[in-house]
Amino acid sequence: MLSMGIPSRMAAAVQSMFGGLNVLRQRVVDAVLADDHRLPLADSNGAMTGPGAISVAALQAARECYEVCARLHDEHAIKAAIDAICARRGVLPPDDKKTIGGYIARAADHAWWRRALRKELMRRFEHTSIQLGLTYVRADPYVSRETCLAQAAQNEANQKALAAVSAINEHGDVYSLAELAALGMGNKTLRRGELMLRIRGFEEVADKMRHVGMFWTVTCPSKYHSVGGTNAKYTEFGSPTPRAAQAYLADVWKRIRSSLHRRGIRPYGFRIAEPHTDGCPHWHMLLFVAPEHQTAMECVISAYAMHEDRDEPGAIKNRVKLVRIEAGKGTAAGYIAKYVSKNIDGAGVGDHKVFEDGRTYVIAPDMFGNMEFTASQRVTYWSQVWGIRQFQQIGGVPVGVWREFRRLSEESVRNAPEPIREAYRAAQKVESDNPAIAQRADFARFIRAMGGPTVGRQAAIQLAKRAEDVEGRYEQVEAHRPVGVYLAAQPHAVYESTRYRWTIDRAGVALAVPRTGVNKYTQATKAPTDVVPENKKFTSSFNAGRSFDREGAPCARINTEAIYLHHKKRPPGGPSAHLAHLQRKYKKE
């Protein structure tokens, strides 16, 4: 049963099945074998396709795009050809909202292709695993073991790359990028702490306003669930991916939100996207609302969540569930804490339990080789592979303003209006052994200073931004960067935050430089022997107009503007590129 392109576990899953299910799974494998345009899922030994094969395929794709640019001289023809190359390999084309120079730069860059092909391969591999029942509670919950190993290796490689690159600010302070990343929301402990801080703040505000809390769970119709590869409805519906299921839930919420808005109902809280063990997401939502709106909101959410396939068996029981959080029977923050923790790092949760097929299962850690994977790690990998945002605030005040206040100094707001100073005090955490001095950040106090939990984007305090031209990886872009805050009633008085200017030192870090074998526009500097062998030259193509040799030494700059002018669309009535060349060559004296 082993064939080129089929992982050994997937082949065994079909070989061991009999009857009707065998036919369904055999069709999945046949489709994989017939797909000869995209990367195979596995090598000839049945192991998952690795980074080496992805890198080779990325190099080939970048070369093909380069050849298109050299052969064609019309912007639309170039984009059509590159779009076709992307479609054949199963990846989305570069963003066409940018300039044509940036579009070509991405398509001709080996690093861009490597990222796109890896994402496509991981998602296709995991989707196939879901279809064959290898991603399920009785096999590998949430994501397959191959995906766990591949994503863990990628995360480790990313961490090593960050640790190897230094950043220096204007004060001479030197940190690795890994150290700086650990100070932000990439740190799981900090991420969990901030989420719980904001949830508690919402609850405290709701208590003051005598609003009620409701905990919702909304699930997709059965046709979005593989159920270990046994659900015929799933196959008949086209075997949707977890991303398709997430899009369905987002669309349902969009309709719910619009309906509530028309009724003047403004809920606020959080939603958590969590996977079933077959990878299909469901949403948990903690929402607070005025008590007079509670019944109306229940009707709206239930109606839209049940709109599609409402008559299917089990829909009424499983599709929508509501728990009213009653005063005196636990806090809302305490109720949702386990869901936050189990989807980040599992801290304080105990056994990781799931309810599947009418039974409660405990998801125990797994050992593959010398690596242990907990249930929370699997959920994180699921989110990373499918690009699904796990946590999202609903309503409330902009969190960007909250974080900006953490960057302000006391001196910068000393003479500010009272709302600014009140919001600043709420956002500060003071650590001290003296209880009279120690202070925790208070999100509830901050919400009140901003105008209340339903104020939304009309908050009393806004984020100040400044437009800057930034030399990006592929082109120059205009970025609007936060620089402080201002009172909405006084937009010209900006209270600036403390920010540092960092210089990235990549010296000696060969792996940090994207590489490609396309050398058409590369002019390497001379080596000590005055000769640079062809196999020792590589380039990041249009990476800020600079190419590098294998030792990391910069080569001649690439004139991206000239490349753009060479490939841009001919103006109406203008000469062709060849005719223009002849006119320049033989112009009249």
Coordinates of C-alpha atoms in Angstrom, one line a residue:
M1 CA 0.0 0.0 0.0
L2 CA 3.0 2.3 0.5
S3 CA 3.3 4.7 -2.4
M4 CA 5.3 7.8 -3.2
G5 CA 3.6 10.8 -1.6
I6 CA 1.5 8.9 1.0
P7 CA 2.6 8.9 4.6
S8 CA 2.9 5.4 6.0
R9 CA 0.3 5.9 8.7
M10 CA -2.2 7.2 6.2
A11 CA -1.7 4.3 3.9
A12 CA -2.1 1.9 6.9
A13 CA -5.3 3.6 7.9
V14 CA -6.9 2.7 4.6
Q15 CA -5.3 -0.7 4.3
S16 CA -6.8 -1.7 7.7
M17 CA -10.3 -0.6 6.9
F18 CA -13.1 -2.7 5.4
G19 CA -16.6 -2.1 4.0
G20 CA -18.0 1.3 3.1
L21 CA -15.5 3.3 5.1
N22 CA -12.7 1.8 3.1
V23 CA -14.2 3.3 0.0
L24 CA -14.4 6.8 1.5
R25 CA -10.8 6.7 2.7
Q26 CA -9.5 5.1 -0.4
R27 CA -10.9 8.1 -2.4
V28 CA -8.9 10.4 -0.1
V29 CA -5.7 8.5 -0.8
D30 CA -6.4 8.3 -4.5
A31 CA -6.9 12.1 -4.6
V32 CA -3.5 12.6 -2.9
L33 CA -1.8 10.2 -5.4
A34 CA -3.4 11.9 -8.4
D35 CA -2.3 15.4 -7.2
D36 CA 1.1 15.7 -9.0
H37 CA 1.2 19.6 -9.1
R38 CA 1.7 20.2 -5.4
L39 CA 4.4 18.9 -3.0
P40 CA 3.8 15.2 -2.1
L41 CA 2.8 14.7 1.5
A42 CA 5.6 12.2 2.1
D43 CA 8.8 11.0 0.7
S44 CA 9.4 7.5 -0.6
N45 CA 9.9 6.1 2.9
G46 CA 6.5 7.3 4.0
A47 CA 7.8 10.1 6.2
M48 CA 6.3 13.6 6.1
T49 CA 7.9 15.9 3.5
G50 CA 10.6 17.8 5.3
P51 CA 12.1 21.3 5.1
G52 CA 14.7 20.3 2.5
A53 CA 12.1 19.3 -0.1
I54 CA 10.1 22.4 0.7
S55 CA 13.2 24.6 0.1
V56 CA 14.0 22.9 -3.2
A57 CA 10.4 23.4 -4.4
A58 CA 10.5 27.0 -3.3
L59 CA 13.7 27.6 -5.3
Q60 CA 12.1 26.1 -8.4
A61 CA 8.9 28.2 -8.0
A62 CA 10.9 31.4 -7.5
R63 CA 13.0 30.6 -10.7
E64 CA 9.8 30.0 -12.7
C65 CA 8.4 33.4 -11.6
Y66 CA 11.7 35.1 -12.5
E67 CA 11.6 33.6 -15.9
V68 CA 8.1 34.9 -16.4
C69 CA 9.3 38.4 -15.5
A70 CA 12.2 38.1 -18.0
R71 CA 9.9 36.8 -20.8
L72 CA 6.9 39.0 -20.4
H73 CA 6.7 42.8 -20.5
D74 CA 3.1 43.5 -19.6
E75 CA 2.0 43.9 -16.0
H76 CA -1.3 42.0 -16.4
A77 CA 0.4 39.2 -18.3
I78 CA 3.1 38.8 -15.6
K79 CA 0.4 38.8 -12.8
A80 CA -1.7 36.2 -14.7
A81 CA 1.3 33.9 -15.2
I82 CA 2.4 34.2 -11.6
D83 CA -1.2 33.6 -10.4
A84 CA -1.3 30.4 -12.5
I85 CA 2.0 29.3 -11.0
C86 CA 0.6 29.9 -7.5
A87 CA -2.6 28.1 -8.2
R88 CA -0.8 25.1 -9.6
R89 CA 1.1 24.8 -6.3
G90 CA -1.9 25.4 -4.2
V91 CA -0.8 28.7 -2.6
L92 CA -2.4 32.2 -2.6
P93 CA -0.7 34.7 -4.9
P94 CA 1.2 37.7 -3.5
D95 CA -0.9 40.6 -2.3
D96 CA -1.9 42.5 -5.5
K97 CA -3.0 45.5 -3.5
K98 CA 0.7 46.5 -3.3
T99 CA 2.8 47.9 -6.1
I100 CA 3.8 45.7 -9.1
G101 CA 7.4 45.9 -7.9
G102 CA 6.4 44.5 -4.5
Y103 CA 4.2 41.8 -6.2
I104 CA 7.1 40.6 -8.4
A105 CA 9.5 40.9 -5.4
R106 CA 7.5 38.4 -3.4
A107 CA 6.9 36.0 -6.3
A108 CA 10.6 35.9 -7.1
D109 CA 11.8 35.4 -3.6
H110 CA 12.7 31.9 -2.4
A111 CA 11.9 32.8 1.2
W112 CA 8.3 33.9 0.3
W113 CA 7.8 30.7 -1.5
R114 CA 9.2 28.6 1.3
R115 CA 6.8 30.1 3.8
A116 CA 3.8 29.8 1.5
L117 CA 4.6 26.2 0.5
R118 CA 5.2 25.1 4.1
K119 CA 1.9 26.5 5.1
E120 CA 0.1 24.8 2.2
L121 CA 1.8 21.5 2.9
M122 CA 1.0 21.5 6.6
R123 CA -2.6 22.4 6.1
R124 CA -3.1 19.8 3.4
F125 CA -1.3 17.1 5.4
E126 CA -3.5 17.9 8.5
H127 CA -6.7 18.0 6.4
T128 CA -5.9 14.6 4.9
S129 CA -5.2 13.3 8.4
I130 CA -8.7 14.6 9.5
Q131 CA -10.4 12.9 6.5
L132 CA -8.7 9.6 7.3
G133 CA -9.6 9.7 11.0
L134 CA -6.0 10.0 12.2
T135 CA -6.8 13.3 13.9
Y136 CA -9.5 12.3 16.5
V137 CA -9.9 11.5 20.2
R138 CA -9.1 7.8 19.7
A139 CA -6.0 8.6 17.6
D140 CA -4.3 12.0 17.8
P141 CA -6.5 14.7 19.3
Y142 CA -6.6 18.2 17.7
V143 CA -3.6 17.6 15.4
S144 CA -1.7 14.6 14.1
R145 CA 1.6 13.5 15.6
E146 CA 3.4 14.4 12.4
T147 CA 2.1 17.9 12.6
C148 CA 3.1 18.1 16.3
L149 CA 6.6 17.2 15.5
A150 CA 6.9 19.4 12.4
Q151 CA 5.4 22.5 14.2
A152 CA 7.5 21.9 17.3
A153 CA 10.6 21.8 15.1
Q154 CA 9.6 25.0 13.3
N155 CA 8.9 26.8 16.6
E156 CA 12.3 25.7 17.9
A157 CA 14.0 26.9 14.7
N158 CA 12.2 30.3 14.9
Q159 CA 13.3 30.6 18.6
K160 CA 16.9 29.9 17.7
A161 CA 16.8 32.4 14.8
L162 CA 15.5 35.1 17.2
A163 CA 18.1 34.2 19.8
A164 CA 20.9 34.5 17.2
V165 CA 19.9 38.1 16.2
S166 CA 20.8 41.1 18.4
A167 CA 19.0 44.4 18.7
I168 CA 20.7 47.6 19.9
N169 CA 18.8 50.7 20.9
E170 CA 20.0 54.3 21.0
H171 CA 21.1 54.0 24.6
G172 CA 23.4 51.1 23.8
D173 CA 21.3 48.4 25.4
V174 CA 21.7 45.1 23.6
Y175 CA 19.1 42.3 23.6
S176 CA 18.5 39.3 21.5
L177 CA 15.2 39.3 19.6
A178 CA 14.2 36.2 21.6
E179 CA 14.6 38.3 24.9
L180 CA 12.5 41.1 23.5
A181 CA 9.8 38.7 22.2
A182 CA 9.6 37.2 25.7
L183 CA 8.5 40.6 27.0
G184 CA 5.3 40.6 24.8
M185 CA 2.2 38.5 24.2
G186 CA 4.4 35.7 22.8
N187 CA 5.1 34.8 26.4
K188 CA 2.3 32.4 27.3
T189 CA 2.3 33.4 31.0
L190 CA 2.0 37.1 30.2
R191 CA -0.7 36.4 27.6
R192 CA -2.8 34.3 30.0
G193 CA -2.3 36.9 32.8
E194 CA -3.4 39.8 30.6
L195 CA -6.4 38.0 29.3
M196 CA -7.6 37.1 32.8
L197 CA -6.9 40.7 33.9
R198 CA -9.2 42.1 31.1
I199 CA -11.9 39.4 31.8
R200 CA -11.9 40.3 35.5
G201 CA -12.1 44.0 34.5
F202 CA -15.2 43.4 32.4
E203 CA -16.8 41.4 35.2
E204 CA -16.1 44.2 37.7
V205 CA -17.6 46.8 35.4
A206 CA -20.7 44.5 34.8
D207 CA -21.2 44.2 38.6
K208 CA -21.1 47.9 39.0
M209 CA -23.6 48.4 36.2
R210 CA -25.7 45.4 37.4
H211 CA -25.3 43.7 34.0
V212 CA -25.7 40.0 33.8
G213 CA -23.2 37.4 32.5
M214 CA -24.0 34.6 30.0
F215 CA -21.6 31.8 28.8
W216 CA -22.4 30.6 25.3
T217 CA -21.0 27.6 23.4
V218 CA -21.8 27.6 19.7
T219 CA -20.9 24.6 17.5
C220 CA -20.9 24.0 13.7
P221 CA -23.5 21.8 12.0
S222 CA -22.6 18.1 11.7
K223 CA -21.4 18.4 8.1
Y224 CA -18.3 20.3 9.3
H225 CA -17.2 17.5 11.6
S226 CA -15.2 14.5 10.3
V227 CA -15.8 12.5 13.5
G228 CA -12.8 10.4 12.9
G229 CA -13.5 10.0 9.2
T230 CA -16.9 8.2 9.8
N231 CA -19.3 11.1 9.0
A232 CA -20.8 10.7 5.6
K233 CA -22.3 14.2 5.7
Y234 CA -18.8 15.6 6.1
T235 CA -17.6 13.9 2.9
E236 CA -20.8 14.8 1.0
F237 CA -20.3 18.4 1.9
G238 CA -16.8 18.5 0.5
S239 CA -14.8 17.7 3.6
P240 CA -14.5 21.3 4.9
T241 CA -11.3 22.3 6.7
P242 CA -11.2 23.8 10.2
R243 CA -10.6 27.2 8.5
A244 CA -13.9 26.8 6.6
A245 CA -15.6 25.9 9.9
Q246 CA -14.1 29.0 11.5
A247 CA -15.4 31.1 8.6
Y248 CA -18.9 29.7 9.2
L249 CA -18.8 30.6 12.9
A250 CA -17.5 34.1 12.1
D251 CA -20.3 34.6 9.6
V252 CA -22.9 33.5 12.1
W253 CA -21.5 35.9 14.7
K254 CA -21.5 38.7 12.1
R255 CA -25.2 38.2 11.5
I256 CA -25.9 38.0 15.3
R257 CA -23.9 41.2 15.9
S258 CA -25.8 43.1 13.2
S259 CA -29.2 41.9 14.6
L260 CA -28.2 42.9 18.1
H261 CA -27.0 46.3 16.9
R262 CA -30.3 46.9 15.2
R263 CA -32.1 46.3 18.5
G264 CA -29.7 48.6 20.4
I265 CA -28.1 45.7 22.3
R266 CA -24.4 46.1 23.0
P267 CA -22.9 43.0 24.6
Y268 CA -19.2 43.0 25.7
G269 CA -16.9 40.2 26.7
F270 CA -14.7 37.6 25.1
R271 CA -14.8 34.7 22.7
I272 CA -12.5 31.6 22.6
A273 CA -12.1 29.4 19.6
E274 CA -11.4 25.9 20.7
P275 CA -11.1 22.7 18.6
H276 CA -13.0 19.5 18.9
T277 CA -10.6 16.5 18.8
D278 CA -11.2 16.1 15.0
G279 CA -10.0 19.7 14.5
C280 CA -13.4 21.4 13.9
P281 CA -13.6 24.6 16.0
H282 CA -16.4 25.7 18.3
W283 CA -16.7 29.0 20.1
H284 CA -17.1 29.7 23.8
M285 CA -18.4 33.3 24.5
L286 CA -18.6 35.1 27.8
L287 CA -20.9 38.0 27.3
F288 CA -22.2 40.7 29.6
V289 CA -25.4 42.6 28.8
A290 CA -28.0 44.8 30.5
P291 CA -30.6 42.5 32.2
E292 CA -33.5 43.9 30.1
H293 CA -31.7 42.7 26.9
Q294 CA -30.9 39.2 28.2
T295 CA -34.0 37.4 26.7
A296 CA -33.8 39.2 23.4
M297 CA -30.1 38.3 23.0
E298 CA -30.8 34.7 23.8
C299 CA -33.4 34.5 21.1
V300 CA -31.1 36.2 18.5
I301 CA -28.1 34.0 19.2
S302 CA -30.1 30.8 19.2
A303 CA -32.0 31.7 16.0
Y304 CA -28.8 32.4 14.0
A305 CA -26.8 29.6 15.4
M306 CA -29.6 27.2 14.5
H307 CA -30.5 28.7 11.2
E308 CA -28.5 26.2 9.1
D309 CA -29.5 22.5 9.2
R310 CA -31.7 23.2 12.2
D311 CA -33.7 20.0 11.6
E312 CA -30.8 17.6 11.7
P313 CA -30.7 15.0 14.6
G314 CA -29.0 16.4 17.7
A315 CA -29.0 20.0 16.6
I316 CA -31.2 21.3 19.4
K317 CA -29.2 19.5 22.0
N318 CA -25.7 20.2 20.7
R319 CA -25.6 23.3 18.5
V320 CA -26.1 26.0 21.1
K321 CA -25.6 25.8 24.9
L322 CA -26.2 28.6 27.4
V323 CA -25.2 28.9 31.0
R324 CA -26.5 32.0 32.9
I325 CA -24.0 33.0 35.4
E326 CA -25.8 33.6 38.6
A327 CA -24.6 35.9 41.4
G328 CA -23.3 34.1 44.4
K329 CA -22.5 30.9 42.4
G330 CA -19.0 31.6 41.3
T331 CA -17.5 34.4 39.2
A332 CA -17.6 34.8 35.4
A333 CA -13.8 35.1 35.4
G334 CA -13.5 31.9 37.4
Y335 CA -15.9 30.1 35.0
I336 CA -13.9 31.0 31.9
A337 CA -10.4 30.7 33.5
K338 CA -10.1 27.0 32.7
Y339 CA -10.9 27.6 29.0
V340 CA -8.3 30.3 28.8
S341 CA -5.7 28.2 30.5
K342 CA -6.3 25.0 28.6
N343 CA -5.9 26.8 25.3
I344 CA -2.6 28.5 26.2
D345 CA -0.4 26.5 28.6
G346 CA -2.7 24.3 30.8
A347 CA -1.6 26.0 34.0
G348 CA -3.8 25.1 36.9
V349 CA -6.3 23.2 34.8
G350 CA -5.4 19.6 36.0
D351 CA -6.7 16.9 33.7
H352 CA -7.5 18.2 30.2
K353 CA -11.0 16.9 29.6
V354 CA -13.2 16.8 26.4
F355 CA -16.7 15.7 25.7
E356 CA -17.0 13.6 22.5
D357 CA -19.5 11.0 21.4
G358 CA -21.5 11.4 24.6
R359 CA -18.5 10.6 26.8
T360 CA -15.9 12.5 28.7
Y361 CA -12.3 11.8 27.8
V362 CA -9.1 12.8 29.5
I363 CA -6.5 13.9 26.9
A364 CA -3.2 12.7 28.4
P365 CA 0.3 13.9 27.2
D366 CA 1.8 11.9 24.4
M367 CA 5.5 10.9 23.9
F368 CA 6.9 10.7 20.4
G369 CA 10.6 9.8 20.6
N370 CA 12.0 12.0 23.4
M371 CA 9.4 14.7 23.0
E372 CA 6.3 15.1 25.1
F373 CA 3.2 16.9 23.8
T374 CA 0.5 18.1 26.2
A375 CA -3.1 18.7 25.2
S376 CA -2.5 22.5 25.5
Q377 CA 0.5 22.3 23.1
R378 CA -1.6 20.4 20.6
V379 CA -4.3 23.2 20.8
T380 CA -1.6 25.8 20.2
Y381 CA -0.2 23.9 17.2
W382 CA -3.8 23.6 15.8
S383 CA -4.1 27.3 16.0
Q384 CA -0.7 27.9 14.4
V385 CA -1.2 25.5 11.5
W386 CA -4.7 26.6 10.6
G387 CA -4.2 30.3 11.3
I388 CA -7.1 30.6 13.7
R389 CA -7.2 33.4 16.3
Q390 CA -8.0 31.7 19.6
F391 CA -9.0 34.8 21.7
Q392 CA -10.9 37.9 20.7
Q393 CA -12.4 40.7 22.7
I394 CA -16.1 41.5 21.9
G395 CA -17.1 45.1 22.5
G396 CA -15.4 47.0 25.3
V397 CA -12.6 49.5 24.8
P398 CA -9.7 49.3 22.4
V399 CA -6.9 47.2 23.9
G400 CA -4.3 49.1 21.9
V401 CA -4.9 52.2 23.9
W402 CA -4.5 50.1 27.1
R403 CA -1.2 48.8 26.0
E404 CA -0.1 52.3 24.9
F405 CA -0.7 53.6 28.4
R406 CA 1.8 51.0 29.7
R407 CA 4.4 52.8 27.6
L408 CA 3.7 56.3 28.9
S409 CA 5.8 57.8 31.7
E410 CA 4.4 59.7 34.7
E411 CA 6.2 62.8 33.5
S412 CA 4.5 62.7 30.1
V413 CA 1.0 62.9 31.6
R414 CA 1.7 65.2 34.6
N415 CA -0.2 68.1 33.0
A416 CA -2.7 66.1 31.1
P417 CA -6.5 66.3 31.6
E418 CA -8.0 64.2 34.3
P419 CA -9.3 61.4 32.0
I420 CA -5.8 60.8 30.7
R421 CA -4.3 60.8 34.1
E422 CA -7.0 58.5 35.5
A423 CA -6.5 56.0 32.6
Y424 CA -2.7 56.2 33.1
R425 CA -3.1 55.3 36.8
A426 CA -5.4 52.4 36.0
A427 CA -2.9 50.9 33.6
Q428 CA 0.1 50.9 35.9
K429 CA 1.2 48.0 38.0
V430 CA 3.3 48.9 41.0
E431 CA 5.3 46.1 42.7
S432 CA 6.3 46.6 46.3
D433 CA 6.6 44.6 49.5
N434 CA 4.6 47.4 51.2
P435 CA 0.8 46.7 50.7
A436 CA 0.1 50.4 50.9
I437 CA 2.2 51.0 47.8
A438 CA 1.7 47.9 45.8
Q439 CA -0.9 48.2 43.1
R440 CA -2.3 45.9 40.4
A441 CA -3.3 47.2 37.0
D442 CA -7.1 47.8 37.0
F443 CA -8.8 47.2 33.7
A444 CA -12.3 48.0 35.1
R445 CA -11.0 51.4 36.2
F446 CA -9.5 51.9 32.8
I447 CA -12.8 51.1 31.1
R448 CA -14.6 53.7 33.1
A449 CA -12.0 56.3 32.3
M450 CA -12.5 55.5 28.6
G451 CA -16.2 56.0 28.8
G452 CA -17.7 52.6 29.7
P453 CA -17.8 49.1 28.3
T454 CA -20.1 49.9 25.3
V455 CA -18.3 53.0 24.0
G456 CA -16.4 51.1 21.4
R457 CA -14.4 53.2 19.0
Q458 CA -16.0 56.4 20.2
A459 CA -13.9 56.2 23.4
A460 CA -12.9 59.3 25.3
I461 CA -9.2 58.5 24.7
Q462 CA -7.8 57.6 21.3
L463 CA -4.5 56.1 20.0
A464 CA -2.3 58.6 18.3
K465 CA -0.5 57.4 15.2
R466 CA 2.1 58.8 12.9
A467 CA 2.6 57.9 9.2
E468 CA 6.1 56.8 8.3
D469 CA 7.7 55.5 5.1
V470 CA 9.3 52.2 6.0
E471 CA 11.7 50.3 3.9
G472 CA 10.0 46.9 4.0
R473 CA 11.3 43.6 2.9
Y474 CA 10.0 43.9 -0.6
E475 CA 9.0 47.5 -1.1
Q476 CA 8.7 50.9 0.7
V477 CA 5.4 51.1 2.5
E478 CA 3.6 53.7 4.5
A479 CA 3.1 52.5 8.1
H480 CA 0.9 54.2 10.7
R481 CA 2.7 53.6 14.0
P482 CA 1.4 54.4 17.5
V483 CA 3.2 57.3 19.2
G484 CA 1.0 58.0 22.2
V485 CA -2.6 58.9 23.1
Y486 CA -4.8 61.9 23.0
L487 CA -8.2 63.0 24.4
A488 CA -10.9 62.8 21.7
A489 CA -12.0 66.3 22.7
Q490 CA -8.5 67.7 22.2
P491 CA -7.1 65.8 19.2
H492 CA -4.1 68.1 18.8
A493 CA -2.6 67.5 22.2
V494 CA -0.7 64.2 22.0
Y495 CA 0.8 62.6 25.1
E496 CA 3.7 60.6 23.6
S497 CA 4.8 57.2 24.8
T498 CA 8.4 56.0 25.4
R499 CA 9.7 54.1 22.4
Y500 CA 13.2 53.0 21.4
R501 CA 14.9 52.9 18.0
W502 CA 16.3 49.5 17.5
T503 CA 19.1 48.6 15.1
I504 CA 19.2 44.9 14.1
D505 CA 22.6 43.3 14.1
R506 CA 22.6 40.2 11.8
A507 CA 26.4 39.9 11.7
G508 CA 27.4 36.3 11.4
V509 CA 23.9 35.0 11.1
A510 CA 23.7 33.2 7.8
L511 CA 20.4 31.5 8.5
A512 CA 18.7 34.9 9.0
V513 CA 19.3 35.8 5.3
P514 CA 16.6 34.4 2.9
R515 CA 18.3 32.6 0.0
T516 CA 17.4 31.8 -3.6
G517 CA 19.4 30.4 -6.5
V518 CA 18.1 33.0 -9.0
N519 CA 21.2 35.0 -9.9
K520 CA 20.0 37.0 -12.9
Y521 CA 20.2 40.3 -11.0
T522 CA 23.1 39.3 -8.7
Q523 CA 26.5 40.8 -9.1
A524 CA 28.6 39.3 -6.4
T525 CA 31.6 41.1 -4.9
K526 CA 34.9 39.6 -5.7
A527 CA 36.3 37.0 -3.3
P528 CA 40.0 37.1 -2.3
T529 CA 40.7 35.0 -5.4
D530 CA 38.8 37.5 -7.6
V531 CA 36.4 34.6 -8.5
V532 CA 33.1 33.7 -6.8
P533 CA 31.9 30.2 -7.9
E534 CA 28.3 30.1 -9.2
N535 CA 27.2 27.7 -6.5
K536 CA 28.4 30.1 -3.7
K537 CA 26.2 32.9 -4.9
F538 CA 22.6 33.3 -3.7
T539 CA 20.3 36.2 -3.3
S540 CA 17.2 37.3 -1.4
S541 CA 16.0 38.5 -4.9
F542 CA 14.3 41.8 -4.1
N543 CA 15.1 41.7 -0.3
A544 CA 15.4 45.5 0.2
G545 CA 17.4 45.5 -3.1
R546 CA 20.4 43.7 -1.6
S547 CA 21.9 40.3 -2.3
F548 CA 24.4 38.2 -0.3
D549 CA 27.0 35.6 -0.8
R550 CA 27.1 32.4 1.4
E551 CA 29.4 34.2 3.9
G552 CA 26.8 36.9 4.4
A553 CA 28.8 39.6 2.7
P554 CA 26.6 42.2 0.9
C555 CA 26.8 42.3 -2.9
A556 CA 25.8 44.9 -5.4
R557 CA 22.4 46.5 -4.8
I558 CA 19.5 45.6 -7.1
N559 CA 17.7 48.4 -8.9
T560 CA 14.1 47.4 -8.2
E561 CA 12.8 50.6 -9.8
A562 CA 14.4 49.7 -13.1
I563 CA 12.9 46.2 -12.9
Y564 CA 9.5 47.7 -12.3
L565 CA 9.8 50.1 -15.2
H566 CA 10.9 47.2 -17.4
H567 CA 7.8 45.1 -16.6
K568 CA 5.2 47.8 -16.1
K569 CA 2.2 48.0 -18.3
R570 CA 2.6 49.9 -21.6
P571 CA 0.6 53.1 -21.8
P572 CA -2.2 53.2 -24.3
G573 CA -0.8 53.9 -27.8
G574 CA 2.8 53.6 -26.5
P575 CA 5.5 51.5 -28.2
S576 CA 6.2 47.9 -27.2
A577 CA 9.3 47.3 -25.0
H578 CA 11.2 46.0 -28.1
L579 CA 10.2 49.0 -30.2
A580 CA 11.1 51.4 -27.4
H581 CA 14.5 49.7 -27.2
L582 CA 15.1 50.1 -31.0
Q583 CA 13.9 53.8 -30.8
R584 CA 16.5 54.5 -28.0
K585 CA 19.2 52.6 -29.9
Y586 CA 18.7 54.2 -33.2
K587 CA 17.3 57.6 -32.1
K588 CA 17.8 60.5 -34.6
E589 CA 20.7 62.8 -34.1

